[in-house]
mmCIF file of C-alpha atoms in Angstrom:
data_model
loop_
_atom_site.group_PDB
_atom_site.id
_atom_site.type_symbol
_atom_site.label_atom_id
_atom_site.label_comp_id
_atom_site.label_asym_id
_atom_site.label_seq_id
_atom_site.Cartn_x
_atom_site.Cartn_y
_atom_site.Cartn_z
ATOM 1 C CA UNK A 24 14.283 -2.310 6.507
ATOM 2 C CA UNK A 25 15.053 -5.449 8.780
ATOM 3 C CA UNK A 26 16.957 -8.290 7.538
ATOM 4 C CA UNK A 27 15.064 -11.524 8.678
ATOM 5 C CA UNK A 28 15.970 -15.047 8.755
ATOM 6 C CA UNK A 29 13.659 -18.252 7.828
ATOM 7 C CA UNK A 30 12.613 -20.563 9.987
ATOM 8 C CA UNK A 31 11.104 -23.378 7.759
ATOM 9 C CA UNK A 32 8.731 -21.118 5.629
ATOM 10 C CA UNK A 33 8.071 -18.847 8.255
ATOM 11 C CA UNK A 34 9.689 -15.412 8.485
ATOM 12 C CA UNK A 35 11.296 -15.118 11.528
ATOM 13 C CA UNK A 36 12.327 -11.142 12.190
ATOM 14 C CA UNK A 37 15.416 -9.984 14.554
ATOM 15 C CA UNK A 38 13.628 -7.694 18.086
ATOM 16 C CA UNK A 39 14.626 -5.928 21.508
ATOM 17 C CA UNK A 40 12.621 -5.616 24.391
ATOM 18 C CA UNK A 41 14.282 -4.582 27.305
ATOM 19 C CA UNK A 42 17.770 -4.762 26.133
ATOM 20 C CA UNK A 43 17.342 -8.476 25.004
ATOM 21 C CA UNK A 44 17.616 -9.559 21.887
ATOM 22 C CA UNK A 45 14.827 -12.087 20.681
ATOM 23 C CA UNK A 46 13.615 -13.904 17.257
ATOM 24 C CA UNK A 47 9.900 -13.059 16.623
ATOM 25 C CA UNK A 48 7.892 -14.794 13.409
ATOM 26 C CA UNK A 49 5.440 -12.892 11.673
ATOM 27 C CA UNK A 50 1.980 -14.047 12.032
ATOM 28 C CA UNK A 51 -0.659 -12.121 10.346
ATOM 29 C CA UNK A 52 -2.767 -15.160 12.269
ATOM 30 C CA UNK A 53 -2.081 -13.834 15.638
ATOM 31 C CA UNK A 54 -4.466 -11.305 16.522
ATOM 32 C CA UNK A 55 -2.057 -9.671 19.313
ATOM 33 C CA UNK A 56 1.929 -9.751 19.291
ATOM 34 C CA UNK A 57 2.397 -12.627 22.119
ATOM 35 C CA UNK A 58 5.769 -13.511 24.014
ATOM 36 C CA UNK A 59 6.850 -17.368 24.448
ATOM 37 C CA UNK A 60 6.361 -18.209 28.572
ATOM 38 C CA UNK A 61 10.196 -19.032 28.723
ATOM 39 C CA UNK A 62 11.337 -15.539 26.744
ATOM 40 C CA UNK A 63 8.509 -13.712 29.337
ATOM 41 C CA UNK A 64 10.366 -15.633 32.326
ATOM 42 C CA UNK A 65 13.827 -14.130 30.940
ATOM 43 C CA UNK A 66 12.276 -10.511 30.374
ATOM 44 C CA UNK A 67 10.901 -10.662 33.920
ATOM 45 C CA UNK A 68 7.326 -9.741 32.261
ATOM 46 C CA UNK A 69 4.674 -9.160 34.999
ATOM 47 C CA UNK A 70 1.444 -11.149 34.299
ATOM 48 C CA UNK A 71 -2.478 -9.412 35.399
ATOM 49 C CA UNK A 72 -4.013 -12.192 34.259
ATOM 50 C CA UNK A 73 -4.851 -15.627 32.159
ATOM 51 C CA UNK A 74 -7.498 -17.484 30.730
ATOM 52 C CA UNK A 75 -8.189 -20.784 28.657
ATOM 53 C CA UNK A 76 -7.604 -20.027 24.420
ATOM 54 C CA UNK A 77 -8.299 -21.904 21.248
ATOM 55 C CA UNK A 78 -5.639 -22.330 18.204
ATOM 56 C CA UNK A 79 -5.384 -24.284 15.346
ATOM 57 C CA UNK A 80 -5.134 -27.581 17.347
ATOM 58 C CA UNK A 81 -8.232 -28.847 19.231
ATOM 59 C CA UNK A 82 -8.587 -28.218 22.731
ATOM 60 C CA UNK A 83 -7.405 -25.164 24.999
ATOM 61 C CA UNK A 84 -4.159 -24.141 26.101
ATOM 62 C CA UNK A 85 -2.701 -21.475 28.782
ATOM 63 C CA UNK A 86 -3.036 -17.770 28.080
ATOM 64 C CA UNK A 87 -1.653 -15.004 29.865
ATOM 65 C CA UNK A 88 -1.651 -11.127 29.639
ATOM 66 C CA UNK A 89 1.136 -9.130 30.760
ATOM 67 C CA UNK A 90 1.830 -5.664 31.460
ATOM 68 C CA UNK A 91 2.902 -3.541 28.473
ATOM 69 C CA UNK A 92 5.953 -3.667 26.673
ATOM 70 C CA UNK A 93 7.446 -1.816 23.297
ATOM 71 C CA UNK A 94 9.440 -3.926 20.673
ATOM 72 C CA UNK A 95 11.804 -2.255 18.780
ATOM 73 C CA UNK A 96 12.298 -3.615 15.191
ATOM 74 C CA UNK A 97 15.808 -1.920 13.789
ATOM 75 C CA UNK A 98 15.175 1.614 14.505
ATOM 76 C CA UNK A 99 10.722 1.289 14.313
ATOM 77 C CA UNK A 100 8.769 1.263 18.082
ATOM 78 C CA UNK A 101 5.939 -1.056 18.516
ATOM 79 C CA UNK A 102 4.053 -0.175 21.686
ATOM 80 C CA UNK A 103 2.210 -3.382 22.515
ATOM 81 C CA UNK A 104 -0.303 -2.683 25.572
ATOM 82 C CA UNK A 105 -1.040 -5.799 26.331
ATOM 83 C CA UNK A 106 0.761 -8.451 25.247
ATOM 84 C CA UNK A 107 -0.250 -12.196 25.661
ATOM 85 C CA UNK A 108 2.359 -14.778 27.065
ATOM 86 C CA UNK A 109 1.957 -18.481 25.496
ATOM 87 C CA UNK A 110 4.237 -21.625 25.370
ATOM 88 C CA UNK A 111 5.374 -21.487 21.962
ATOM 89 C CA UNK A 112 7.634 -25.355 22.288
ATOM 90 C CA UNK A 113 5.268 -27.235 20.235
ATOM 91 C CA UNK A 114 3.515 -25.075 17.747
ATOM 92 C CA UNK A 115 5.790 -27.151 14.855
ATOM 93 C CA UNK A 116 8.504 -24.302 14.017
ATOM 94 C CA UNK A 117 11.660 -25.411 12.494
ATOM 95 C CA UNK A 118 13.473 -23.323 15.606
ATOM 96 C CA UNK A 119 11.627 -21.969 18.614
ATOM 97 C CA UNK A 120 10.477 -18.458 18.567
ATOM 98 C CA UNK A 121 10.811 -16.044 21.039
ATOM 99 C CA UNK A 122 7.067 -14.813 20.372
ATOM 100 C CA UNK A 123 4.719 -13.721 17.031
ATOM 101 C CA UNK A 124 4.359 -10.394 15.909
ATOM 102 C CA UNK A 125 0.403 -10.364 15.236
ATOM 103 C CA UNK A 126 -2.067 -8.011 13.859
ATOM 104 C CA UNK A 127 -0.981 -4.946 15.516
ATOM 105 C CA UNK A 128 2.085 -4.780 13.732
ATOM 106 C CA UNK A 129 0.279 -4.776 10.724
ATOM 107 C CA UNK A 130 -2.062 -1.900 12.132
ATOM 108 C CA UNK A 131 0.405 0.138 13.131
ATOM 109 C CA UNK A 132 2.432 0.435 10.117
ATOM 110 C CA UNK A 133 2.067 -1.011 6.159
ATOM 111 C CA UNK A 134 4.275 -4.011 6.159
ATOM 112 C CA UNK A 135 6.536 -5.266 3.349
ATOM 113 C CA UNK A 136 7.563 -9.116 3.319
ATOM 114 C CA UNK A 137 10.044 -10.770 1.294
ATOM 115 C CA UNK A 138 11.139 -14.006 1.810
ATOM 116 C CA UNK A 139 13.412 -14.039 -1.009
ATOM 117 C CA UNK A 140 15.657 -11.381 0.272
ATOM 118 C CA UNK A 141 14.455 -12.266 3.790
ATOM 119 C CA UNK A 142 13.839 -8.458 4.244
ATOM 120 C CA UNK A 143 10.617 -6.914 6.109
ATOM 121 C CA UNK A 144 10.013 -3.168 5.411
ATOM 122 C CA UNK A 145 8.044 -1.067 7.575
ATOM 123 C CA UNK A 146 6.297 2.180 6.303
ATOM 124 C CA UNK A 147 4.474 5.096 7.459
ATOM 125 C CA UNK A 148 0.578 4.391 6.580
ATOM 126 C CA UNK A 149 0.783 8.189 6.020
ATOM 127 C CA UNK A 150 3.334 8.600 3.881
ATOM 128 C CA UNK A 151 2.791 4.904 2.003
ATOM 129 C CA UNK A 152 3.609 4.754 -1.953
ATOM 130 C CA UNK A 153 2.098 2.325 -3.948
ATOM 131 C CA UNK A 154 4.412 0.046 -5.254
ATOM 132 C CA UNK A 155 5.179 -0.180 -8.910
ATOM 133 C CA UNK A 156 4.756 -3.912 -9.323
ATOM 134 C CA UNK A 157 2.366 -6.796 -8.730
ATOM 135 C CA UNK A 158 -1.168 -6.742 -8.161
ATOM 136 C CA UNK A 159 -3.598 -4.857 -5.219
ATOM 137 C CA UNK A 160 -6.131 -7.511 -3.789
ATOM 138 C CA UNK A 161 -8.591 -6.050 -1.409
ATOM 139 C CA UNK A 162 -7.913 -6.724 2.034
ATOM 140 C CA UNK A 163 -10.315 -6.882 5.286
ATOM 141 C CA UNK A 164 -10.288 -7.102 8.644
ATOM 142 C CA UNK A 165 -12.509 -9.121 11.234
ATOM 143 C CA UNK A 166 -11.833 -9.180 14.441
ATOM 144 C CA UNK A 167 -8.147 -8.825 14.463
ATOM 145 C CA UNK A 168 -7.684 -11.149 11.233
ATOM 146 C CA UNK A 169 -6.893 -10.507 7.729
ATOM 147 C CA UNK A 170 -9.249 -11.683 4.980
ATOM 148 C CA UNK A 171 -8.608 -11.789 1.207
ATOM 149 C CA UNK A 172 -10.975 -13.446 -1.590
ATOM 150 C CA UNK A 173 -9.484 -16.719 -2.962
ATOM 151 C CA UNK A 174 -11.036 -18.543 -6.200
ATOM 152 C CA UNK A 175 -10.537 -22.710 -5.506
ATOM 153 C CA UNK A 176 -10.970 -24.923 -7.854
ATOM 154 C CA UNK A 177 -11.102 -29.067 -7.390
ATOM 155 C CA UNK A 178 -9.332 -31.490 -10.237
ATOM 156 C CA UNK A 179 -13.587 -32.430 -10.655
ATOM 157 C CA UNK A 180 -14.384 -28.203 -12.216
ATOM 158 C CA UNK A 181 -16.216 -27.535 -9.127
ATOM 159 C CA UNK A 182 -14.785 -23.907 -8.147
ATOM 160 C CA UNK A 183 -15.754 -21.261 -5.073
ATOM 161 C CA UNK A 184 -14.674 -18.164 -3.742
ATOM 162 C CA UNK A 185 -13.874 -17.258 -0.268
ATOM 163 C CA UNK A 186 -12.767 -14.872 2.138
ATOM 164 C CA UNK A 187 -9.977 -16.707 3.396
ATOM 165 C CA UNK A 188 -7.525 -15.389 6.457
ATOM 166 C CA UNK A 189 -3.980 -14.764 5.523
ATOM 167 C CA UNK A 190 -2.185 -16.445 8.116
ATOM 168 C CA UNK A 191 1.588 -15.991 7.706
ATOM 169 C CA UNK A 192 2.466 -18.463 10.963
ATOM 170 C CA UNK A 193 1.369 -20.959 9.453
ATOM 171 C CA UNK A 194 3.374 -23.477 6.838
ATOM 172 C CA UNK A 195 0.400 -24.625 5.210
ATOM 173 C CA UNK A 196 -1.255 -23.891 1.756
ATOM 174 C CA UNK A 197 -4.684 -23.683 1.409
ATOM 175 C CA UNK A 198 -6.899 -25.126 4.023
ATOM 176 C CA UNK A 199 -10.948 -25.143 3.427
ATOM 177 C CA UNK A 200 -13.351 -27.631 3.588
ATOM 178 C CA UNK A 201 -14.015 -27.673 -0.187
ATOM 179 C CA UNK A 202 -11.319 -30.451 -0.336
ATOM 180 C CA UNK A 203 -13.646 -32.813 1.228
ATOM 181 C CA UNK A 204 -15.377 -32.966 -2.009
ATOM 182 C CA UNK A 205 -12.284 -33.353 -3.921
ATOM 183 C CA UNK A 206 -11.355 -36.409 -6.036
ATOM 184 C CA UNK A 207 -7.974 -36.456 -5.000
ATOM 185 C CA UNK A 208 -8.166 -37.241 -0.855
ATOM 186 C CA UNK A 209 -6.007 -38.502 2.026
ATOM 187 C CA UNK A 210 -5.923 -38.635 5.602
ATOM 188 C CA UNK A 211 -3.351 -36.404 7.271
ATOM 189 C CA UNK A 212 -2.211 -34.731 10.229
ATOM 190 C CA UNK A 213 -3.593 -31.520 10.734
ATOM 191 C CA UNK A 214 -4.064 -28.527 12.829
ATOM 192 C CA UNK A 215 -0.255 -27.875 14.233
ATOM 193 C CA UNK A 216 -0.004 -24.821 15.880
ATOM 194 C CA UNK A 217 -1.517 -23.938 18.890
ATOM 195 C CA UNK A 218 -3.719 -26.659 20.626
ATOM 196 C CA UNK A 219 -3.761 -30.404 19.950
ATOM 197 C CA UNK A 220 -3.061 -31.762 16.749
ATOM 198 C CA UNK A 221 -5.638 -34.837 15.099
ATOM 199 C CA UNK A 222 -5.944 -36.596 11.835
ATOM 200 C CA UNK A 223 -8.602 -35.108 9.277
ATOM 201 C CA UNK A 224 -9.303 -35.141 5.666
ATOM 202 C CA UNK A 225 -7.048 -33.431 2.968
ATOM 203 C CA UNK A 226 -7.284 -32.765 -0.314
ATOM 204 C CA UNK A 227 -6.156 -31.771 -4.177
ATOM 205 C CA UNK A 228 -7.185 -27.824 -5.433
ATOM 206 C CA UNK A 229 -6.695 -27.975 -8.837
ATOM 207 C CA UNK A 230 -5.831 -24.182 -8.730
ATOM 208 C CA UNK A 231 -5.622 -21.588 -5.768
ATOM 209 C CA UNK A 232 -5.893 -18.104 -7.383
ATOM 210 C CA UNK A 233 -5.147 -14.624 -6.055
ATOM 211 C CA UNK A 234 -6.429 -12.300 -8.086
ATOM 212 C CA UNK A 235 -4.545 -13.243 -11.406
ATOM 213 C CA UNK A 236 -2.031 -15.474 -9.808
ATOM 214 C CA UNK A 237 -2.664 -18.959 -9.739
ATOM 215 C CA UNK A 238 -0.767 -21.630 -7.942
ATOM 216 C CA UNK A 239 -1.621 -25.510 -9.600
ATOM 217 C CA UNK A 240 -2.550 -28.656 -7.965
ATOM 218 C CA UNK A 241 -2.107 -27.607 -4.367
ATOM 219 C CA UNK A 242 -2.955 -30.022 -1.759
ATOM 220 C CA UNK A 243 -4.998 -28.359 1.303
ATOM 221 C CA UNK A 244 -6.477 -29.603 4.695
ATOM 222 C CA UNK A 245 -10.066 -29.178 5.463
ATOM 223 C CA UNK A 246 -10.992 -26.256 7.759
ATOM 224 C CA UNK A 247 -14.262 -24.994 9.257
ATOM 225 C CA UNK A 248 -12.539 -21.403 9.166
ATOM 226 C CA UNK A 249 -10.504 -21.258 5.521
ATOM 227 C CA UNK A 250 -7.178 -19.503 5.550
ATOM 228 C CA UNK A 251 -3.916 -19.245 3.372
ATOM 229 C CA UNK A 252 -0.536 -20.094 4.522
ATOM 230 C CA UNK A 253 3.198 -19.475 3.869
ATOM 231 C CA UNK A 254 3.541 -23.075 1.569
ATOM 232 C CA UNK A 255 1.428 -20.202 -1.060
ATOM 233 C CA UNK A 256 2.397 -16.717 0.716
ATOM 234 C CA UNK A 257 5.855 -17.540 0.455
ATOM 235 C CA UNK A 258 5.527 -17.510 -3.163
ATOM 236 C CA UNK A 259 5.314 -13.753 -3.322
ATOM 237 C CA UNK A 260 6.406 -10.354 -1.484
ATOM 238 C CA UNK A 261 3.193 -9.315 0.052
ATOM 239 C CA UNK A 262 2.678 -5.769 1.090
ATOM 240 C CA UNK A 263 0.261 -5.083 3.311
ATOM 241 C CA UNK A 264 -1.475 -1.843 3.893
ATOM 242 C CA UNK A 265 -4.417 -2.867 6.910
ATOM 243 C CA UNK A 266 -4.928 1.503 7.089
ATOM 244 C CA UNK A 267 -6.273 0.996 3.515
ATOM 245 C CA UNK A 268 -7.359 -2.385 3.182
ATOM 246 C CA UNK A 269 -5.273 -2.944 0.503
ATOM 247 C CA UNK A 270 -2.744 -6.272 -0.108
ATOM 248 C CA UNK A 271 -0.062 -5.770 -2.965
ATOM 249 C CA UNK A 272 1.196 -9.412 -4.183
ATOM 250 C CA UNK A 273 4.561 -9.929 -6.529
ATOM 251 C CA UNK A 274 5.080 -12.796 -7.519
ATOM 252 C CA UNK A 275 8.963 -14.595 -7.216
ATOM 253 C CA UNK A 276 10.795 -17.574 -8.766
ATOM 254 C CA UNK A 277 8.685 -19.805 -6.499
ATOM 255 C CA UNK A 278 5.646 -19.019 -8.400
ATOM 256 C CA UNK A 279 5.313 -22.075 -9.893
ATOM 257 C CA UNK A 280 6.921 -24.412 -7.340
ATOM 258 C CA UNK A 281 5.278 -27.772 -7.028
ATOM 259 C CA UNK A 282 3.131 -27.689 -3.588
ATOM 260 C CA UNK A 283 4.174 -30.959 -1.620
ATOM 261 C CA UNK A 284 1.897 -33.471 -0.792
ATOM 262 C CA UNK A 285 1.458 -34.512 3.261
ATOM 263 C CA UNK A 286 2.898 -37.776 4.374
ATOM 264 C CA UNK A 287 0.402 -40.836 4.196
#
């Protein structure tokens, strides 16, 4: 067990590499754990190579590989053969991480989050037991990202479901493109995170359900690749076992807190 800390309504979880002591968030959306340039700088990481990447924002920014390294989280080893280096500044956290653990974490080990106690449990895929409450969604994997099916439905009736990726670095609810057809619309600033940020359309979901938890008139930004964020993850301690494709989901007391509007 590791006692985390929040930053905004990401998870941000206490590391070591090399001796130093760094602040990593947990971001199912990162398909490899990734160091900030500055905390690379400090940890004297040695870069073989770099190339152009996409994020949520439009456009491209700088990314590097560097030689590996193993995080240590408490007393638990993550070997991470290749990590990526990126300039986390201006992905919109509350503070500045030191990097994202990504996907492999979740690989590696079955992965426990609970941002009520602000604890994150790792367990032995091997030796997992199946947790006495909540619900098991079935969970899949494409290339390096986490998919779960989500039922959406718009304040007009007009419902779908989708494979959407669970992306817990991001602070956003619900994005799909379904909202476009939604009565309730307004223009917004989207896509923070990696990349550029522009103005596109958002919307109302009358309902976002998991399984059979449903969170009520949740506004959502359009998105040509759907995912869930923390403004709904955070709403639950999510256990996820990647080994068996399996996502367990408790709800907390934040089940039914309202989901905020964005700015006009």
């Amino acid at each position: 067990v590791v006692h985390c800390r929040a930053n905004g309504k990401l998870v941000s979880v206490p590391v070591r590499i090399h001796g130093s002591h760094l602040w990593f968030v947990l971001d199912t959306g990162a398909p490899r754990t990734i160091v900030d340039s500055t905390a690379a700088r400090t940890l004297g990481l040695q870069i073989v190579s770099q190339e152009r990447g996409t994020g949520a924002g439009r456009g491209t920014y700088l990314q590097q590989h560097a030689s590996p390294i193993d995080v240590a989280l408490g007393a638990m080893p993550l070997h991470v053969p290749e990590p990526w280096v990126i300039d986390l500044a201006n992905v919109g956290t509350d503070q500045r991480a030191d990097g994202l653990l990504g996907e492999d974490l979740f690989e590696r080990y079955v992965v426990r989050i609970d941002p009520e106690l602000q604890t994150l449990t790792l367990y032995d895929s091997a030796h997992f037991q199946v947790p006495g409450a909540g619900t098991m969604l079935p969970l899949s994997v494409k290339k390096n990202k986490l998919y779960v099916d989500v039922k959406l439905t718009l304040p007009s009736g007009l419902s779908a479901t989708h494979a959407m990726r669970i992306d817990t670095g991001s602070e956003d609810a619900a994005s799909d493109n379904l909202v476009r057809q939604s009565t309730e619309r307004r223009v917004a600033r989207q896509g923070i995170g990696l990349g550029t940020a522009y103005v596109d359309t958002s919307g109302l979901f009358e309902s976002v359900e998991l399984g059979p938890y449903a969170v009520h008139r949740a506004w959502g930004a359009s998105n040509d690749h759907p995912a869930l964020g923390m403004e709904i993850l955070r709403r639950f301690t999510m256990t996820f076992d990647v080994p068996h494709g399996r996502l367990f989901l408790e709800p907390n007391r934040r089940i039914k807190d309202p989901v905020p509007a964005p700015p006009q």
